[in-house]
Amino acid sequence: MPLRSLLAHNRTWAAQMEAERPGFFTRLSEQQTPRYMWIGCSDSRVPANQITGLEPGEVFVHRNIANVVVPTDLNCLSTIQFAVDMLKVEHLMVVGHFGCGGVKAALNNTRVGLADNWLRHIKDVRDRHAGLLAELAERHRLDALCELNVIEQVMNVAHTTVVQDAWARGQPLTLHGWVYGLSDGLLQDLHMVIRGEDVLAETHARAVAAVAQRTRS
């Protein structure tokens, strides 16, 4: 599809939105008050707004390869800081997806190029849970690692100074871990729900145990 077609589609969409909801873009341009932040994979098949049925302006989004959160990534951390401190989001979701190419490359030690350095973080998750993964049938290990990666990235978000400071001052902020199915379009809650530092270890242990015990077809 030539790029001019994208511009044409944009104009058609904008005209339709304005016809159906007069003043939509004026209202949208005047405020941004999302309650949600989404940290997801850059995969083009996982669009945050469409999956959740949210309108533009209702979810603040950060995406990277395999939805990784690390303390040296100032891009991700700055986005979290803006969402938490400035926009006062109430819910922050880390959302992975089954069949993630980055997770698959990390699981199988497949070289992909420069991104191998980024995927080292997922290999750390793989190695941390090597015993759990070894107990699963080989065909289920990718799905399990996608889930474990989400769980560990939620922990990484919880350990950021931004989130720690928000909880310390009593700001309502809940972290969530979800995974999305490309084959059915459904989000699954990994029960990695954290509202404060005092429940971190217990919630993490339960979520990891659930990955090990999950019935997989």
Coordinates of C-alpha atoms in Angstrom, one line a residue:
M1 CA 0.0 0.0 0.0
P2 CA 1.6 3.4 -1.0
L3 CA 2.0 6.0 1.7
R4 CA -0.5 8.3 0.0
S5 CA -3.1 5.7 0.8
L6 CA -2.4 6.0 4.5
L7 CA -2.9 9.7 4.3
A8 CA -6.2 9.3 2.4
H9 CA -7.4 6.7 5.0
N10 CA -6.5 9.2 7.7
R11 CA -8.6 11.9 6.2
T12 CA -11.5 9.6 5.8
W13 CA -11.2 8.5 9.4
A14 CA -10.9 12.0 10.7
A15 CA -14.0 13.2 8.7
Q16 CA -16.0 10.2 9.9
M17 CA -15.1 10.8 13.6
E18 CA -16.0 14.5 13.3
A19 CA -19.3 13.7 11.6
E20 CA -20.2 11.1 14.2
R21 CA -19.0 13.0 17.2
P22 CA -18.8 16.8 16.5
G23 CA -16.0 18.5 18.4
F24 CA -14.2 15.2 19.1
F25 CA -10.7 16.5 18.1
T26 CA -11.2 19.8 19.8
R27 CA -12.0 18.2 23.1
L28 CA -9.1 15.7 22.6
S29 CA -6.6 18.4 21.9
E30 CA -7.5 20.3 25.1
Q31 CA -6.9 17.5 27.6
Q32 CA -5.1 14.2 28.3
T33 CA -6.4 12.5 31.4
P34 CA -5.9 8.8 31.0
R35 CA -6.4 6.5 33.9
Y36 CA -4.3 3.7 32.4
M37 CA -0.7 3.2 31.2
W38 CA 0.1 0.3 28.9
I39 CA 3.6 -1.1 28.6
G40 CA 3.5 -3.5 25.7
C41 CA 5.4 -5.1 22.8
S42 CA 6.1 -3.2 19.7
D43 CA 4.5 -6.0 17.7
S44 CA 2.1 -4.4 15.2
R45 CA -0.6 -7.0 15.9
V46 CA -1.0 -5.8 19.5
P47 CA -2.6 -2.3 19.5
A48 CA -3.5 -1.2 23.0
N49 CA -6.5 1.0 22.2
Q50 CA -8.2 -1.5 19.9
I51 CA -7.7 -4.5 22.2
T52 CA -9.1 -2.7 25.2
G53 CA -11.8 -0.8 23.4
L54 CA -10.4 2.5 24.7
E55 CA -10.6 5.9 22.9
P56 CA -7.7 8.1 22.0
G57 CA -6.6 9.9 25.1
E58 CA -7.7 7.1 27.5
V59 CA -4.5 5.0 27.6
F60 CA -0.9 6.2 27.8
V61 CA 1.3 3.8 25.9
H62 CA 5.0 2.7 25.9
R63 CA 6.1 -0.1 23.6
N64 CA 9.3 -1.9 22.9
I65 CA 10.5 -5.3 21.8
A66 CA 9.0 -7.9 24.2
N67 CA 7.6 -5.4 26.7
V68 CA 10.8 -5.2 28.8
V69 CA 11.3 -2.8 31.7
V70 CA 14.9 -2.3 32.9
P71 CA 16.4 0.4 35.2
T72 CA 18.9 1.6 32.5
D73 CA 16.2 2.4 29.9
L74 CA 15.6 6.1 30.5
N75 CA 13.0 6.2 27.6
C76 CA 10.8 3.7 29.4
L77 CA 11.4 5.1 32.9
S78 CA 10.7 8.7 31.7
T79 CA 7.4 7.6 30.2
I80 CA 6.5 5.8 33.5
Q81 CA 7.4 8.9 35.4
F82 CA 5.3 11.2 33.2
A83 CA 2.4 8.9 33.5
V84 CA 2.6 8.5 37.2
D85 CA 3.7 11.9 38.4
M86 CA 2.1 14.2 35.8
L87 CA -0.9 12.3 34.5
K88 CA -1.7 10.4 37.7
V89 CA -2.6 7.2 36.0
E90 CA -4.3 4.8 38.4
H91 CA -3.5 1.5 36.7
L92 CA -0.3 0.4 34.9
M93 CA -0.4 -2.7 32.8
V94 CA 2.5 -4.7 31.5
V95 CA 1.1 -6.6 28.6
G96 CA 2.9 -9.4 26.7
H97 CA 1.6 -11.6 24.0
F98 CA 1.8 -15.3 23.1
G99 CA 4.0 -16.1 20.2
C100 CA 6.3 -13.1 20.9
G101 CA 9.2 -13.2 18.5
G102 CA 11.6 -11.6 21.0
V103 CA 10.7 -14.1 23.7
K104 CA 11.1 -16.9 21.2
A105 CA 14.5 -15.8 20.2
A106 CA 15.6 -15.6 23.8
L107 CA 14.2 -19.0 24.6
N108 CA 15.9 -20.7 21.7
N109 CA 19.2 -18.6 21.7
T110 CA 18.4 -17.4 18.2
R111 CA 20.6 -14.6 17.0
V112 CA 18.7 -11.7 15.5
G113 CA 21.4 -8.9 15.5
L114 CA 21.7 -5.8 17.7
A115 CA 18.5 -6.7 19.5
D116 CA 20.3 -9.7 21.0
N117 CA 21.6 -7.3 23.6
W118 CA 18.1 -6.2 24.5
L119 CA 16.9 -9.8 24.6
R120 CA 19.5 -10.6 27.2
H121 CA 17.0 -9.3 29.8
I122 CA 14.6 -12.0 28.7
K123 CA 17.3 -14.6 28.8
D124 CA 17.8 -13.7 32.4
V125 CA 14.1 -14.4 33.0
R126 CA 14.5 -17.7 31.2
D127 CA 17.6 -18.7 33.2
R128 CA 15.9 -17.6 36.5
H129 CA 13.0 -20.0 35.8
A130 CA 15.0 -22.7 34.0
G131 CA 13.7 -25.4 36.4
L132 CA 10.0 -24.5 35.8
L133 CA 10.4 -24.4 32.1
A134 CA 12.2 -27.7 32.0
E135 CA 9.2 -29.4 33.7
L136 CA 6.9 -28.3 30.9
A137 CA 6.4 -30.0 27.5
E138 CA 8.6 -28.3 24.9
R139 CA 5.6 -27.0 23.0
H140 CA 4.4 -25.1 26.1
R141 CA 7.7 -23.4 27.0
L142 CA 7.3 -20.4 24.8
D143 CA 3.8 -19.5 26.2
A144 CA 5.1 -20.0 29.7
L145 CA 8.1 -17.8 29.1
C146 CA 5.9 -15.1 27.7
E147 CA 3.9 -15.2 30.9
L148 CA 7.0 -15.3 33.1
N149 CA 8.5 -12.3 31.3
V150 CA 5.4 -10.3 32.0
I151 CA 5.5 -11.2 35.7
E152 CA 9.2 -10.2 36.0
Q153 CA 8.7 -7.0 34.1
V154 CA 5.9 -6.0 36.5
M155 CA 8.4 -6.6 39.3
N156 CA 10.8 -4.3 37.6
V157 CA 8.2 -1.6 37.3
A158 CA 7.4 -2.0 41.0
H159 CA 11.1 -1.5 41.9
T160 CA 11.4 1.7 40.0
T161 CA 12.0 4.8 42.1
V162 CA 9.0 6.4 40.4
V163 CA 6.5 3.7 41.6
Q164 CA 8.2 3.4 45.0
D165 CA 7.9 7.1 45.6
A166 CA 4.2 7.1 44.4
W167 CA 3.3 4.4 46.9
A168 CA 5.3 6.1 49.7
R169 CA 3.2 9.3 49.3
G170 CA 0.0 7.3 49.2
Q171 CA -0.8 7.8 45.6
P172 CA -3.3 5.2 44.3
L173 CA -1.4 3.1 41.7
T174 CA -2.0 -0.5 40.8
L175 CA 0.2 -2.6 38.6
H176 CA -1.1 -5.5 36.5
G177 CA 0.4 -8.3 34.4
W178 CA -1.6 -9.4 31.4
V179 CA -0.9 -11.5 28.3
Y180 CA -2.7 -11.3 24.9
G181 CA -3.6 -14.1 22.6
L182 CA -3.0 -13.4 19.0
S183 CA -5.1 -16.5 18.0
D184 CA -8.2 -15.4 19.8
G185 CA -7.9 -11.7 20.6
L186 CA -8.3 -12.2 24.3
L187 CA -6.4 -10.7 27.2
Q188 CA -5.6 -13.0 30.2
D189 CA -5.0 -11.7 33.7
L190 CA -1.8 -13.3 35.2
H191 CA -3.0 -12.3 38.7
M192 CA 0.1 -10.1 39.1
V193 CA -1.8 -7.3 40.8
I194 CA 0.3 -5.1 43.0
R195 CA -0.9 -2.1 45.0
G196 CA 2.1 -1.6 47.3
E197 CA 5.5 -2.9 48.1
D198 CA 4.3 -5.0 51.0
V199 CA 2.7 -7.6 48.7
L200 CA 5.4 -7.9 46.1
A201 CA 7.1 -11.1 47.1
E202 CA 3.8 -13.0 47.9
T203 CA 2.1 -11.9 44.7
H204 CA 5.1 -12.8 42.6
A205 CA 5.4 -16.3 44.1
R206 CA 1.7 -16.9 43.5
A207 CA 1.8 -15.7 39.9
V208 CA 4.9 -17.9 39.1
A209 CA 3.3 -20.9 40.7
A210 CA 0.2 -20.4 38.5
V211 CA 2.3 -20.5 35.4
A212 CA 3.8 -23.8 36.5
Q213 CA 0.3 -25.2 37.3
R214 CA -1.6 -23.9 34.3
T215 CA -3.4 -26.5 32.2
R216 CA -2.3 -26.0 28.6
S217 CA -3.8 -27.5 25.5

